[in-house]
Short mmCIF file of C-alpha atoms in Angstrom, two decimals:
data_model
loop_
_atom_site.label_atom_id
_atom_site.label_comp_id
_atom_site.label_asym_id
_atom_site.label_seq_id
_atom_site.Cartn_x
_atom_site.Cartn_y
_atom_site.Cartn_z
CA MET A 92 -6.52 1.53 19.42
CA SER A 93 -4.00 3.33 17.28
CA LEU A 94 -5.72 3.92 13.95
CA THR A 95 -9.00 5.26 15.27
CA LYS A 96 -9.61 8.97 14.87
CA LEU A 97 -7.14 10.86 17.03
CA ASP A 98 -8.52 13.53 19.33
CA GLY A 99 -7.76 16.99 17.97
CA ALA A 100 -5.99 15.60 14.89
CA ASP A 101 -6.65 16.99 11.43
CA THR A 102 -7.73 14.08 9.28
CA GLY A 103 -7.80 16.23 6.18
CA PHE A 104 -11.03 14.51 5.23
CA ALA A 105 -13.85 16.39 3.61
CA ALA A 106 -16.49 14.74 1.49
CA GLY A 107 -15.98 15.73 -2.12
CA ALA A 108 -12.57 17.25 -1.39
CA PHE A 109 -11.05 15.41 -4.34
CA ALA A 110 -12.45 15.04 -7.81
CA ARG A 111 -13.04 11.37 -8.61
CA PRO A 112 -11.69 10.51 -12.05
CA THR A 113 -14.42 9.83 -14.54
CA PRO A 114 -14.94 6.49 -16.31
CA GLY A 115 -13.24 6.02 -19.64
CA GLY A 116 -9.87 7.28 -18.55
CA LEU A 117 -10.26 8.13 -14.86
CA GLY A 118 -9.88 11.84 -15.46
CA GLY A 119 -9.56 11.78 -19.23
CA PRO A 120 -6.74 10.80 -21.57
CA ALA A 121 -4.88 14.08 -21.10
CA ARG A 122 -3.68 13.35 -17.58
CA CYS A 123 -4.43 10.81 -14.91
CA ILE A 124 -1.70 10.45 -12.31
CA GLY A 125 -1.64 7.13 -10.51
CA LEU A 126 0.20 6.45 -7.26
CA VAL A 127 1.14 2.79 -6.79
CA LEU A 128 2.13 1.63 -3.31
CA GLY A 129 3.87 -1.72 -3.10
CA ALA A 130 3.97 -4.51 -0.54
CA GLY A 131 6.51 -4.40 2.25
CA SER A 132 5.05 -5.29 5.66
CA PHE A 133 6.24 -2.86 8.37
CA ARG A 134 8.34 -1.04 5.77
CA GLY A 135 5.05 0.11 4.29
CA ALA A 136 5.25 3.02 6.74
CA ALA A 137 7.65 4.56 4.21
CA HIS A 138 4.65 5.06 1.91
CA VAL A 139 3.29 7.65 4.31
CA GLY A 140 6.57 9.58 4.17
CA VAL A 141 6.40 9.58 0.37
CA ILE A 142 2.80 10.79 0.50
CA ARG A 143 3.81 13.64 2.81
CA ALA A 144 6.48 14.72 0.31
CA LEU A 145 4.01 14.57 -2.60
CA GLU A 146 1.53 16.66 -0.63
CA ARG A 147 4.19 19.25 0.17
CA GLN A 148 5.39 19.35 -3.45
CA GLY A 149 1.83 19.80 -4.70
CA ILE A 150 1.84 16.67 -6.87
CA PRO A 151 -1.81 15.88 -7.72
CA ILE A 152 -2.87 12.24 -7.45
CA ASP A 153 -6.00 11.01 -9.23
CA LEU A 154 -5.83 7.27 -8.55
CA VAL A 155 -4.25 5.17 -5.78
CA VAL A 156 -3.51 1.45 -6.18
CA GLY A 157 -1.93 -0.63 -3.44
CA THR A 158 -0.90 -4.14 -2.51
CA SER A 159 -0.66 -5.50 1.03
CA ALA A 160 0.84 -2.78 3.27
CA GLY A 161 0.42 -0.43 0.31
CA ALA A 162 -3.29 -1.22 0.29
CA LEU A 163 -3.69 0.04 3.86
CA ALA A 164 -1.70 3.24 3.29
CA GLY A 165 -3.40 3.77 -0.06
CA MET A 166 -6.87 3.30 1.40
CA MET A 167 -6.26 5.94 4.05
CA TYR A 168 -4.85 8.37 1.48
CA ALA A 169 -7.76 7.73 -0.89
CA ALA A 170 -10.14 8.32 2.02
CA GLY A 171 -8.69 11.80 2.41
CA PHE A 172 -6.55 11.40 5.52
CA THR A 173 -3.45 13.58 5.51
CA ALA A 174 0.09 12.24 5.79
CA ASP A 175 0.41 13.96 9.16
CA TYR A 176 -2.62 12.11 10.45
CA MET A 177 -1.39 8.77 9.10
CA ASP A 178 2.05 9.42 10.62
CA ALA A 179 0.53 9.96 14.06
CA ALA A 180 -1.61 6.84 13.72
CA LEU A 181 1.26 4.61 12.59
CA ARG A 182 3.45 5.69 15.49
CA ARG A 183 0.76 4.29 17.80
CA LEU A 184 0.26 1.06 15.86
CA ARG A 185 0.45 -2.28 17.68
CA LEU A 186 0.22 -5.75 16.18
CA GLU A 187 -2.95 -6.41 18.15
CA ASP A 188 -4.53 -3.46 16.31
CA VAL A 189 -4.21 -5.47 13.10
CA PHE A 190 -4.28 -9.19 13.96
CA THR A 191 -6.17 -11.28 16.50
CA ARG A 192 -3.95 -12.18 19.46
CA THR A 193 -4.14 -15.96 19.10
CA PRO A 194 -4.66 -18.19 16.05
CA GLY A 195 -7.93 -19.99 15.56
CA GLN A 196 -8.36 -23.77 15.65
CA ASP A 197 -7.29 -23.95 12.02
CA GLY A 198 -3.95 -22.35 12.90
CA PHE A 199 -4.65 -19.06 11.12
CA THR A 200 -4.96 -15.64 12.64
CA ASP A 201 -7.29 -13.06 11.13
CA MET A 202 -7.59 -9.29 10.84
CA ARG A 203 -10.83 -8.56 12.65
CA PRO A 204 -9.20 -5.78 14.71
CA LEU A 205 -8.18 -3.99 11.51
CA GLN A 206 -11.70 -4.41 10.13
CA GLY A 207 -13.06 -2.64 13.21
CA ILE A 208 -10.56 0.18 12.93
CA ILE A 209 -11.33 0.80 9.26
CA GLY A 210 -15.02 0.88 10.13
CA SER A 211 -14.40 3.50 12.81
CA LEU A 212 -12.35 5.58 10.39
CA LEU A 213 -14.81 5.56 7.51
CA GLY A 214 -18.16 5.40 9.28
CA ALA A 215 -21.28 3.79 7.88
CA ASP A 216 -20.42 3.97 4.17
CA ARG A 217 -17.41 1.71 3.66
CA ARG A 218 -17.78 1.12 -0.08
CA ILE A 219 -14.70 1.73 -2.22
CA PRO A 220 -16.59 3.91 -4.75
CA SER A 221 -17.56 6.23 -1.87
CA LEU A 222 -13.93 7.16 -1.18
CA PRO A 223 -13.20 10.71 -2.36
CA ARG A 224 -10.17 9.61 -4.39
CA ALA A 225 -10.24 6.64 -6.78
CA PHE A 226 -8.78 3.53 -5.14
CA ALA A 227 -8.12 -0.12 -5.88
CA CYS A 228 -6.10 -2.81 -4.21
CA VAL A 229 -4.87 -6.20 -5.35
CA ALA A 230 -5.31 -9.65 -3.84
CA ALA A 231 -4.56 -13.10 -5.23
CA ASP A 232 -7.05 -15.88 -5.88
CA ALA A 233 -5.68 -18.67 -3.67
CA LEU A 234 -6.99 -21.38 -6.01
CA SER A 235 -6.28 -20.04 -9.50
CA GLY A 236 -3.27 -17.89 -8.65
CA ARG A 237 -4.70 -15.00 -10.62
CA PRO A 238 -4.62 -11.37 -9.46
CA VAL A 239 -7.93 -9.96 -8.29
CA ILE A 240 -8.45 -6.20 -8.61
CA LEU A 241 -10.67 -4.92 -5.82
CA SER A 242 -12.15 -1.58 -6.86
CA ASP A 243 -15.69 -2.02 -5.61
CA GLY A 244 -17.42 -3.36 -2.53
CA ASP A 245 -16.43 -3.09 1.12
CA VAL A 246 -13.17 -1.24 1.80
CA ALA A 247 -12.22 -3.23 4.90
CA THR A 248 -12.75 -6.59 3.19
CA ALA A 249 -10.66 -5.50 0.22
CA VAL A 250 -7.76 -4.29 2.36
CA GLU A 251 -7.86 -7.41 4.54
CA ALA A 252 -7.74 -9.64 1.45
CA SER A 253 -4.80 -7.70 0.02
CA MET A 254 -2.93 -8.14 3.33
CA ALA A 255 -3.82 -11.79 4.08
CA VAL A 256 -0.29 -13.21 4.28
CA PRO A 257 -0.27 -16.86 3.10
CA GLY A 258 0.39 -19.30 5.92
CA LEU A 259 -0.31 -16.71 8.60
CA VAL A 260 -3.63 -14.97 7.94
CA ARG A 261 -6.80 -16.88 7.09
CA PRO A 262 -7.72 -16.41 3.40
CA VAL A 263 -10.63 -14.02 2.88
CA ARG A 264 -13.81 -15.35 1.28
CA HIS A 265 -15.11 -12.84 -1.23
CA GLU A 266 -17.68 -13.40 -3.96
CA GLY A 267 -17.08 -17.14 -4.08
CA ARG A 268 -13.28 -16.89 -4.05
CA LEU A 269 -10.57 -17.38 -1.46
CA LEU A 270 -8.24 -14.38 -1.52
CA VAL A 271 -4.73 -13.96 -0.11
CA ASP A 272 -2.04 -11.28 -0.02
CA GLY A 273 -1.66 -9.62 -3.41
CA SER A 274 2.12 -9.50 -3.16
CA VAL A 275 2.35 -13.04 -4.54
CA VAL A 276 0.97 -11.88 -7.90
CA ALA A 277 1.41 -8.08 -8.06
CA PRO A 278 3.80 -6.76 -5.38
CA VAL A 279 3.92 -3.32 -7.00
CA PRO A 280 0.75 -3.18 -9.12
CA VAL A 281 1.80 -0.74 -11.84
CA SER A 282 -0.02 -2.69 -14.57
CA VAL A 283 -3.23 -2.47 -12.55
CA ALA A 284 -2.94 1.32 -12.37
CA ARG A 285 -2.41 1.39 -16.14
CA SER A 286 -5.45 -0.81 -16.71
CA LEU A 287 -7.55 1.58 -14.61
CA GLY A 288 -6.57 4.55 -16.78
CA ALA A 289 -3.41 6.06 -15.26
CA ASP A 290 -1.22 7.51 -17.98
CA LEU A 291 1.48 8.71 -15.59
CA VAL A 292 2.41 6.26 -12.84
CA ILE A 293 4.45 6.97 -9.71
CA ALA A 294 5.46 3.67 -8.12
CA VAL A 295 6.81 3.32 -4.59
CA ALA A 296 8.83 0.18 -3.88
CA VAL A 297 9.49 -0.62 -0.22
CA ASP A 298 10.45 -4.28 -0.43
CA VAL A 299 13.99 -5.20 0.56
CA PRO A 300 14.96 -8.66 -0.73
CA ARG A 301 16.71 -10.75 1.90
CA HIS A 302 18.37 -13.06 -0.58
CA GLY A 303 22.04 -12.28 -1.07
CA GLN A 304 22.35 -10.62 2.33
CA GLN A 305 23.36 -13.80 4.10
CA VAL A 306 23.54 -17.56 3.56
CA ALA A 307 20.40 -19.40 4.62
CA ARG A 308 21.03 -21.15 7.93
CA HIS A 309 18.20 -23.71 7.79
CA PRO A 310 15.65 -25.10 5.30
CA ALA A 311 12.84 -22.74 6.31
CA GLU A 312 15.07 -19.72 5.79
CA SER A 313 16.15 -21.06 2.40
CA LEU A 314 12.51 -21.43 1.39
CA THR A 315 11.77 -17.88 2.58
CA HIS A 316 14.69 -16.51 0.56
CA CYS A 317 13.47 -18.26 -2.60
CA PHE A 318 9.93 -16.94 -2.08
CA ASP A 319 11.41 -13.50 -1.52
CA MET A 320 13.39 -13.70 -4.77
CA ALA A 321 10.27 -14.53 -6.75
CA ILE A 322 8.30 -11.64 -5.23
CA HIS A 323 11.17 -9.24 -5.87
CA GLN A 324 11.49 -10.25 -9.53
CA LEU A 325 7.73 -9.83 -10.04
CA GLY A 326 8.03 -6.36 -8.57
CA GLU A 327 10.91 -5.42 -10.86
CA LEU A 328 8.88 -6.41 -13.91
CA GLU A 329 6.07 -4.14 -12.75
CA LEU A 330 8.40 -1.25 -11.88
CA ALA A 331 9.77 -1.27 -15.43
CA GLN A 332 6.35 -0.02 -16.56
CA ALA A 333 6.28 2.99 -14.20
CA ASP A 334 7.16 6.54 -15.22
CA VAL A 335 8.76 7.42 -11.89
CA VAL A 336 10.03 4.88 -9.36
CA ILE A 337 10.61 5.90 -5.75
CA ARG A 338 12.76 3.57 -3.61
CA PRO A 339 13.18 4.75 -0.01
CA ASP A 340 16.57 3.89 1.47
CA ILE A 341 15.38 1.42 4.10
CA ALA A 342 17.53 -1.67 3.51
CA ARG A 343 19.53 -1.12 6.70
CA PHE A 344 16.45 -1.22 8.92
CA GLU A 345 14.99 -4.52 10.11
CA GLN A 346 11.29 -5.29 9.76
CA SER A 347 9.96 -3.89 13.02
CA LEU A 348 7.30 -1.53 14.31
CA ASP A 349 10.11 0.03 16.34
CA ARG A 350 11.53 1.36 13.06
CA THR A 351 8.36 3.20 11.99
CA GLY A 352 9.96 6.62 12.48
CA GLU A 353 12.95 5.68 10.31
CA PHE A 354 10.70 4.27 7.59
CA LEU A 355 8.59 7.44 7.58
CA ALA A 356 11.64 9.70 7.35
CA ALA A 357 13.24 7.63 4.59
CA GLY A 358 10.04 7.74 2.55
CA GLU A 359 9.81 11.49 2.90
CA ARG A 360 13.42 11.97 1.76
CA ALA A 361 12.86 9.72 -1.24
CA GLY A 362 9.68 11.59 -2.16
CA ASP A 363 11.44 14.94 -2.00
CA GLU A 364 14.29 13.62 -4.17
CA ALA A 365 11.80 12.40 -6.77
CA ALA A 366 10.03 15.77 -7.00
CA ALA A 367 12.22 17.09 -9.83
CA ARG A 368 11.63 13.96 -11.91
CA LEU A 369 7.91 14.21 -11.29
CA ARG A 370 7.79 17.84 -12.38
CA THR A 371 9.68 16.96 -15.56
CA GLN A 372 7.24 14.17 -16.36
CA LEU A 373 4.27 16.45 -15.71
CA ALA A 374 5.76 19.20 -17.88
CA VAL A 375 6.29 16.73 -20.75
CA ARG A 376 2.72 15.45 -20.49
CA LEU A 377 1.29 18.97 -20.44
CA ALA A 378 3.44 19.99 -23.42
CA THR A 379 2.18 17.05 -25.50
CA GLN A 380 -1.39 18.23 -25.03
CA HIS A 381 -0.70 21.35 -27.12
#
């Protein structure tokens, strides 16, 4: 099982290793840096490359908010796992580590394997507030269509809900609601990070819209392209609210676990390239405090 604790690997985890932002500003009005990790399926591996670059550049992160694949990467980062550890885990990842092998009688698969892995990673206390770094992820209410911010309760349930792809994964029942993948309402949840107190937001966009790349060859592909366009436009509206946007160069790679290494490397390059912009933003924020 690929995401369980790796023998001899440095998880980077230590209880209390990170200061949890305080209520009423998540660290105070002077500076709360939020890292927003967007949806992107297998391309979400690029998030880990970006995180590695931020670690190396010494960029402090107070709050992590993710959607879908970004929820999984963000949860692990908020739990204190290093980018090196996440890299090693992702390179071992198999689909059966995330989804059940065969759909149920209702036609849906589910993410019980991922639930088990998250439990093995975090141990007995799987509550979001227990993570050493502030974390939230976003799902969508399947009935109302409204975004649901998950910043409390069970970590594994929250991540599963944020990743429950409509039409593929069974919606997650949570507190009387049916929740599905958050990408349909907040593919890059910058506004959520702002609402939770981040006053400087770094947003990582790993979606690659398929529309415009080729003419749809059949009705199902046409429908997928239109859905993709809507998600992409939602993401662009969110990205306009970010202070720094990081877009790894991953368009040439197909969605595949076989491309994990390329996604990781592209994310790291993009994170390094963004370092100068991040330092400028930090310097401006610090200067305005005096």
